[in-house]
Amino acid sequence: MLSVNPERFLSDLNTLRSFGAAGVGKGVVRPAYSDADIAAREWLAGRMREAGLDVHVDPVGSVFGLAEGTSLLMGSHSDSQPESGWLDGALGVIAALEVARASAEAGGPPVSVVSFEDEEGRFGVTTGSAVWSGTLSLDKADGLTDRDGVTFAEARARMPGRSEDFVDPARFSGFLEMHIEQGPVLDREGEAIGVVDAIVGIRDMKITMVGEQNHAGTTPMQGRRDAFQALSRFNSMLDERFANVVTPHTVWTIGHVALHPNASSIVPGKVTFSMQWRDGDADRLGRMETIIRETAEEVAQTRGFELSYGPMLGLDPVDMDKRLRGALDHAAEAEVPGRWRTMPSGALHDATNVSRLMPVAMLFVPSIGGISHAFGEDTAEADLVTGLKVLAGAVGQLG
Ligand code: GLV
Ligand code: MN
Ligand code: MN
């Protein structure tokens, strides 16, 4: 049984929060490759070294703290959404660091730690672990741009101390990622732990519709080619057409809407937006894509819009490894008997990519009010510590 130190763990978690602390409450703004993200990664590398781990920053800025020989890999990401809470990703990284320290103090089993870069998709979808796992080539990733037109290649060059080499995945026997649930289930049911059985799949692509920019006072309603109206029509048609295909667990989101020129006296001539959809069934994701394309084409044709698509990004749904899951089940039952459940993850995680390289499993703790990707994200300290103990319990069994 590994003996973790909750005070040391909470103190490190609070220190990580201080990089990019923003907004109300425990808000954080620490997008990939921002000054705050880079400073946090340098601090983290220092903590890894103090824990006796060998630091390796890979070509995209993912920070590994490597134990000697074959080890279990644990961690998550420390970059954030443009507006975020203090725990998304950070919790999994700091919990891994604490378990690695406890393990080193106990003389094993060896635990390595990772903070993947750009999980939150400033450029792609879980970019750092996608490149490491071979889901996305470095070449293709380098050409991806953020909303301001900065390329991934330019952004990753900002991260100091990068090696030219990726870490060999063969040195790890498996991957464990602890995370906040980011949904309402555990909090509502008064449960302390969720052991994940599967992570949903995702598809994400940019859509652009170009109509005609014109004067908002003199252009008759009849015959306008208004890009906002096109998006609005597309959105409502999509909701109706999805109705026969989706389940109550399917989700879809239009985001990053850039309306040009976005002024009150100009009929907007161009709109670009992200279309994202998620489901646990890869076939359903495919059927939704067909509907999305057909609907966009229909909207474009009725009013003579020019339609184009950006690259399709995505990850397929994945199941968690039974043996690693079993260790988490046992540890959860020992720590909080009857107060844990098996559940799917509707959020994406680095574990999806890592599952291409080795067995993976995930552990959730409750999110208060189910809030995440918002400044209000939080989890009770007691639940954070319970999650840490369950994670350490599982590692103790696996070693
Ligand atoms: C990851 O944060 C996601 O969008 O699910
Ligand atoms: Mn996350
Ligand atoms: Mn997130």
XYZ file of C-alpha atoms and ligand atoms in Angstrom:
406
model
C 0.000 0.000 0.000
C 1.521 3.335 -1.069
C 1.363 6.133 1.452
C 0.489 9.388 -0.338
C 0.826 12.827 1.263
C -2.445 14.797 0.798
C -0.942 18.110 2.034
C 1.944 17.946 -0.447
C -0.509 17.013 -3.216
C -2.942 19.881 -2.450
C -0.101 22.346 -2.076
C 1.293 21.448 -5.529
C -2.175 21.584 -7.040
C -2.624 25.118 -5.668
C 0.815 26.156 -6.919
C -0.039 24.944 -10.424
C -3.239 27.018 -10.229
C -1.146 30.148 -9.639
C 0.173 29.911 -13.239
C -2.480 31.744 -15.236
C -4.874 32.294 -12.319
C -7.711 34.445 -13.707
C -11.363 35.318 -13.474
C -13.479 34.696 -10.443
C -12.910 31.963 -7.855
C -10.404 29.376 -8.961
C -10.372 30.297 -12.654
C -7.367 29.644 -14.861
C -6.327 30.876 -18.319
C -3.364 28.736 -19.442
C -3.754 27.807 -23.101
C -1.087 25.690 -24.774
C 2.252 27.519 -25.314
C 1.089 30.703 -23.551
C 3.621 32.244 -21.146
C 1.647 30.783 -18.229
C 1.620 27.303 -19.777
C 5.362 27.371 -20.425
C 6.142 28.677 -16.923
C 3.909 25.987 -15.394
C 5.684 23.287 -17.404
C 9.089 24.539 -16.255
C 7.894 24.476 -12.626
C 6.497 20.994 -13.151
C 9.770 19.751 -14.645
C 11.517 21.012 -11.488
C 9.074 19.126 -9.244
C 9.656 15.986 -11.329
C 13.418 16.301 -10.883
C 12.985 16.765 -7.120
C 10.966 13.524 -7.162
C 13.980 11.734 -8.691
C 12.460 11.496 -12.179
C 14.408 12.098 -15.367
C 12.797 15.008 -17.261
C 12.226 14.681 -20.997
C 10.421 17.432 -22.922
C 9.363 15.959 -26.249
C 9.317 17.848 -29.600
C 5.781 19.198 -29.022
C 6.387 20.260 -25.409
C 4.798 17.330 -23.573
C 6.748 17.025 -20.314
C 7.640 13.520 -19.099
C 9.192 12.661 -15.741
C 10.686 9.230 -16.321
C 11.314 6.534 -13.732
C 14.101 4.052 -14.445
C 13.342 0.855 -16.336
C 9.820 -0.279 -17.148
C 7.221 1.813 -15.350
C 3.558 2.664 -15.204
C 2.852 6.038 -16.866
C 0.399 8.388 -15.161
C -0.736 11.937 -15.843
C -2.906 14.160 -18.021
C -2.393 17.729 -19.303
C -1.603 21.137 -17.771
C -2.726 23.411 -20.625
C -6.236 24.864 -20.322
C -9.191 26.037 -22.381
C -9.295 29.823 -23.116
C -11.459 30.035 -19.955
C -11.033 27.176 -17.556
C -11.014 25.896 -14.037
C -8.029 24.821 -11.950
C -8.529 21.054 -12.115
C -9.149 20.023 -15.732
C -5.968 18.101 -16.556
C -3.988 19.647 -13.679
C -5.500 17.189 -11.207
C -4.305 14.146 -13.152
C -0.787 15.545 -13.489
C -0.339 16.463 -9.828
C -1.971 13.243 -8.576
C 0.473 11.311 -10.777
C 3.390 13.322 -9.356
C 2.309 12.555 -5.783
C 1.873 8.833 -6.520
C 5.308 8.774 -8.200
C 6.833 10.375 -5.087
C 5.043 7.964 -2.766
C 6.163 5.080 -4.919
C 9.786 6.228 -4.937
C 9.639 6.577 -1.130
C 8.200 3.060 -0.810
C 10.782 1.558 -3.186
C 8.340 0.894 -6.061
C 6.497 0.115 -8.216
C 8.138 2.595 -10.626
C 5.817 5.389 -11.798
C 6.534 7.914 -14.569
C 4.572 11.168 -14.950
C 3.427 13.111 -17.998
C 1.775 16.417 -18.816
C 0.719 16.273 -22.459
C 0.673 19.524 -24.455
C -2.397 21.080 -26.116
C -4.935 18.539 -24.885
C -7.471 21.349 -24.997
C -7.072 21.758 -28.728
C -5.807 25.266 -29.324
C -4.628 23.627 -32.573
C -6.038 20.128 -33.008
C -7.846 17.688 -30.748
C -5.643 16.467 -27.848
C -2.687 17.427 -30.073
C 0.319 16.439 -27.903
C -0.822 12.890 -27.158
C -2.231 12.531 -30.692
C 1.229 13.191 -32.133
C 2.955 10.934 -29.582
C 0.586 8.048 -30.337
C 0.821 8.413 -34.124
C -2.865 9.359 -34.460
C -1.657 12.621 -36.027
C 1.649 13.074 -37.859
C 3.947 15.850 -36.671
C 3.953 17.244 -40.207
C 0.188 17.503 -40.320
C 0.066 18.935 -36.791
C 2.639 21.586 -37.714
C 0.286 22.959 -40.360
C -2.674 23.368 -37.991
C -3.528 26.947 -37.013
C -5.195 28.501 -33.988
C -7.965 31.085 -34.258
C -5.422 33.885 -34.830
C -3.617 32.067 -37.632
C -0.575 31.038 -35.537
C 0.709 27.623 -36.667
C 1.412 24.709 -34.350
C 5.000 24.710 -35.645
C 5.451 28.352 -34.563
C 3.810 27.801 -31.198
C 5.747 24.663 -30.200
C 9.035 26.402 -31.017
C 8.337 28.667 -28.001
C 8.693 25.791 -25.542
C 12.293 25.698 -24.222
C 14.310 22.550 -23.581
C 12.590 20.374 -26.166
C 14.320 17.175 -27.209
C 14.369 16.111 -30.867
C 13.120 12.674 -29.819
C 9.833 11.296 -28.644
C 9.784 9.031 -25.588
C 9.729 5.320 -26.477
C 6.284 4.053 -25.387
C 7.721 0.541 -24.923
C 9.172 1.624 -21.583
C 5.650 1.856 -20.086
C 3.445 -1.051 -18.981
C 0.224 0.990 -18.980
C -1.307 4.449 -18.489
C -3.580 5.700 -15.698
C -5.270 9.112 -15.928
C -7.192 10.676 -13.068
C -9.560 13.522 -13.997
C -12.548 15.474 -12.782
C -15.810 14.111 -14.180
C -16.784 17.452 -15.806
C -20.416 16.368 -15.701
C -23.178 16.158 -13.074
C -23.530 12.428 -12.312
C -21.227 11.777 -9.325
C -22.113 15.057 -7.605
C -25.852 14.513 -8.044
C -25.690 10.912 -6.806
C -23.443 11.724 -3.835
C -20.751 9.327 -5.064
C -17.001 9.819 -4.691
C -15.438 7.930 -7.622
C -16.212 7.009 -11.222
C -14.218 4.250 -12.897
C -14.387 4.887 -16.640
C -15.354 2.008 -18.942
C -15.139 3.876 -22.279
C -14.405 7.321 -23.747
C -16.703 8.662 -26.460
C -15.500 9.493 -29.967
C -15.367 12.981 -31.442
C -15.381 14.667 -34.855
C -14.503 18.315 -35.348
C -14.222 20.390 -38.517
C -14.356 24.014 -39.583
C -17.065 25.090 -42.028
C -16.990 28.322 -44.031
C -19.920 29.840 -45.925
C -19.348 32.859 -48.153
C -22.330 34.910 -49.353
C -22.340 38.604 -50.206
C -21.361 41.510 -47.978
C -23.574 44.563 -48.546
C -25.251 47.638 -47.058
C -27.692 46.770 -44.257
C -29.991 49.719 -45.053
C -30.339 49.451 -48.811
C -30.138 45.724 -49.553
C -33.666 44.257 -49.765
C -34.341 41.248 -47.551
C -35.342 39.362 -50.681
C -32.151 38.206 -52.327
C -29.716 38.934 -49.490
C -26.930 36.412 -49.102
C -26.467 36.913 -45.371
C -23.907 34.569 -43.790
C -25.476 34.807 -40.338
C -28.856 33.766 -41.746
C -27.160 30.826 -43.455
C -25.604 29.653 -40.196
C -28.873 30.117 -38.379
C -30.779 28.074 -40.992
C -28.072 25.389 -40.946
C -28.276 25.119 -37.157
C -32.041 24.672 -36.989
C -32.172 22.244 -39.915
C -29.438 20.177 -38.294
C -31.298 19.830 -35.003
C -34.360 18.491 -36.856
C -32.409 16.097 -39.057
C -30.337 14.684 -36.213
C -33.506 13.780 -34.303
C -33.818 10.341 -35.946
C -30.163 9.452 -35.552
C -28.987 10.590 -32.127
C -29.434 9.179 -28.592
C -29.831 11.220 -25.382
C -26.048 10.863 -24.948
C -25.099 12.265 -28.361
C -23.890 15.884 -28.291
C -23.043 18.463 -30.937
C -21.748 22.017 -30.658
C -21.199 24.962 -32.975
C -18.355 27.173 -31.722
C -15.619 29.597 -32.718
C -18.120 31.518 -34.821
C -16.346 34.237 -36.820
C -18.820 36.421 -38.640
C -17.361 38.858 -41.143
C -17.280 41.787 -40.840
C -19.576 41.544 -37.802
C -20.959 45.094 -37.820
C -24.497 46.312 -37.212
C -24.885 48.113 -40.552
C -23.344 45.485 -42.816
C -25.036 42.366 -44.166
C -22.403 39.784 -43.145
C -20.784 38.138 -46.150
C -18.842 35.345 -44.523
C -19.053 32.991 -41.580
C -16.579 30.407 -40.343
C -17.422 28.131 -37.433
C -16.397 24.857 -35.813
C -18.813 21.957 -35.985
C -18.113 19.370 -33.304
C -20.046 16.194 -32.490
C -19.471 13.338 -30.018
C -20.915 9.881 -29.448
C -19.852 6.478 -28.153
C -20.664 4.795 -31.514
C -18.299 5.408 -34.431
C -21.017 4.479 -36.988
C -23.322 7.112 -35.588
C -20.536 9.705 -35.844
C -20.289 8.793 -39.534
C -24.047 9.106 -40.111
C -24.004 12.506 -38.433
C -21.195 13.633 -40.714
C -23.295 12.756 -43.775
C -26.208 14.789 -42.401
C -23.941 17.738 -41.605
C -22.482 17.832 -45.111
C -25.866 17.364 -46.837
C -27.459 20.098 -44.732
C -24.594 22.548 -45.298
C -24.757 21.882 -49.046
C -28.509 22.409 -49.134
C -28.266 25.706 -47.251
C -25.440 26.848 -49.505
C -27.272 25.954 -52.710
C -30.575 27.678 -51.903
C -28.946 31.104 -51.695
C -25.777 30.620 -53.732
C -23.246 30.431 -50.920
C -19.744 29.191 -51.481
C -19.125 26.340 -49.050
C -15.788 24.932 -47.853
C -14.580 22.604 -45.119
C -11.401 22.596 -43.019
C -9.571 19.367 -42.115
C -11.685 16.764 -40.332
C -10.194 16.041 -36.913
C -11.386 13.285 -34.670
C -10.852 10.354 -32.393
C -12.788 7.112 -32.274
C -14.466 5.828 -29.110
C -12.229 3.567 -26.997
C -12.744 1.004 -24.225
C -10.611 1.016 -21.105
C -8.357 -1.950 -20.279
C -10.063 -4.577 -18.094
C -7.057 -5.369 -15.876
C -6.248 -1.720 -15.076
C -9.953 -1.006 -14.582
C -10.177 -3.960 -12.214
C -7.377 -2.499 -10.068
C -9.273 0.828 -9.894
C -12.527 -1.009 -9.048
C -10.880 -2.818 -6.129
C -9.169 0.305 -4.850
C -12.441 2.292 -5.072
C -14.409 -0.387 -3.217
C -11.728 -0.482 -0.503
C -11.647 3.330 -0.093
C -15.334 4.259 -0.525
C -17.406 1.041 -0.383
C -20.666 1.395 -2.347
C -19.925 5.055 -3.213
C -18.431 4.601 -6.656
C -19.712 3.616 -10.083
C -18.606 2.500 -13.519
C -19.332 5.195 -16.105
C -18.461 6.382 -19.624
C -16.571 9.615 -20.297
C -18.333 12.201 -22.460
C -15.241 14.418 -22.349
C -12.149 13.609 -24.344
C -8.896 12.668 -22.719
C -5.281 11.940 -23.606
C -6.036 8.333 -22.588
C -7.870 7.906 -25.923
C -4.635 8.431 -27.864
C -2.442 6.577 -25.399
C -4.713 3.499 -25.770
C -3.092 2.977 -29.183
C 0.235 2.415 -27.425
C -0.551 0.545 -24.194
C -3.406 -0.502 -21.872
C -5.134 2.547 -20.321
C -7.686 3.238 -17.594
C -9.254 6.348 -16.037
C -10.640 7.483 -12.720
C -13.102 10.356 -12.102
C -13.839 12.460 -9.042
C -17.005 14.622 -8.802
C -17.313 18.089 -10.327
C -19.391 20.376 -8.118
C -22.616 21.167 -9.994
C -21.186 19.386 -13.039
C -19.389 22.607 -14.073
C -16.198 22.506 -16.173
C -14.560 24.482 -19.003
C -15.612 27.500 -16.931
C -14.078 29.527 -14.102
C -16.586 27.985 -11.661
C -15.131 24.460 -11.978
C -14.334 22.912 -8.563
C -14.235 19.710 -6.516
C -14.374 19.298 -2.723
C -10.903 18.799 -1.212
C -12.052 15.579 0.443
C -13.021 14.176 -2.980
C -9.669 15.185 -4.488
C -7.870 13.314 -1.724
C -10.149 10.273 -2.054
C -9.323 10.128 -5.764
C -5.607 10.318 -4.995
C -5.875 7.448 -2.512
C -7.832 5.275 -4.946
C -5.243 5.932 -7.625
C -2.417 5.025 -5.248
C -4.330 1.932 -4.122
C -4.624 0.759 -7.717
C -0.911 1.355 -8.389
C -0.048 -0.601 -5.238
C -2.018 -3.601 -6.579
C -0.571 -3.364 -10.072
C 3.014 -3.248 -8.860
C -11.546 18.023 -23.587
O -11.347 18.896 -22.787
C -12.819 17.910 -24.212
O -13.167 18.858 -24.950
O -13.532 16.939 -23.961
Mn -8.949 17.498 -19.452
Mn -10.847 20.125 -20.949
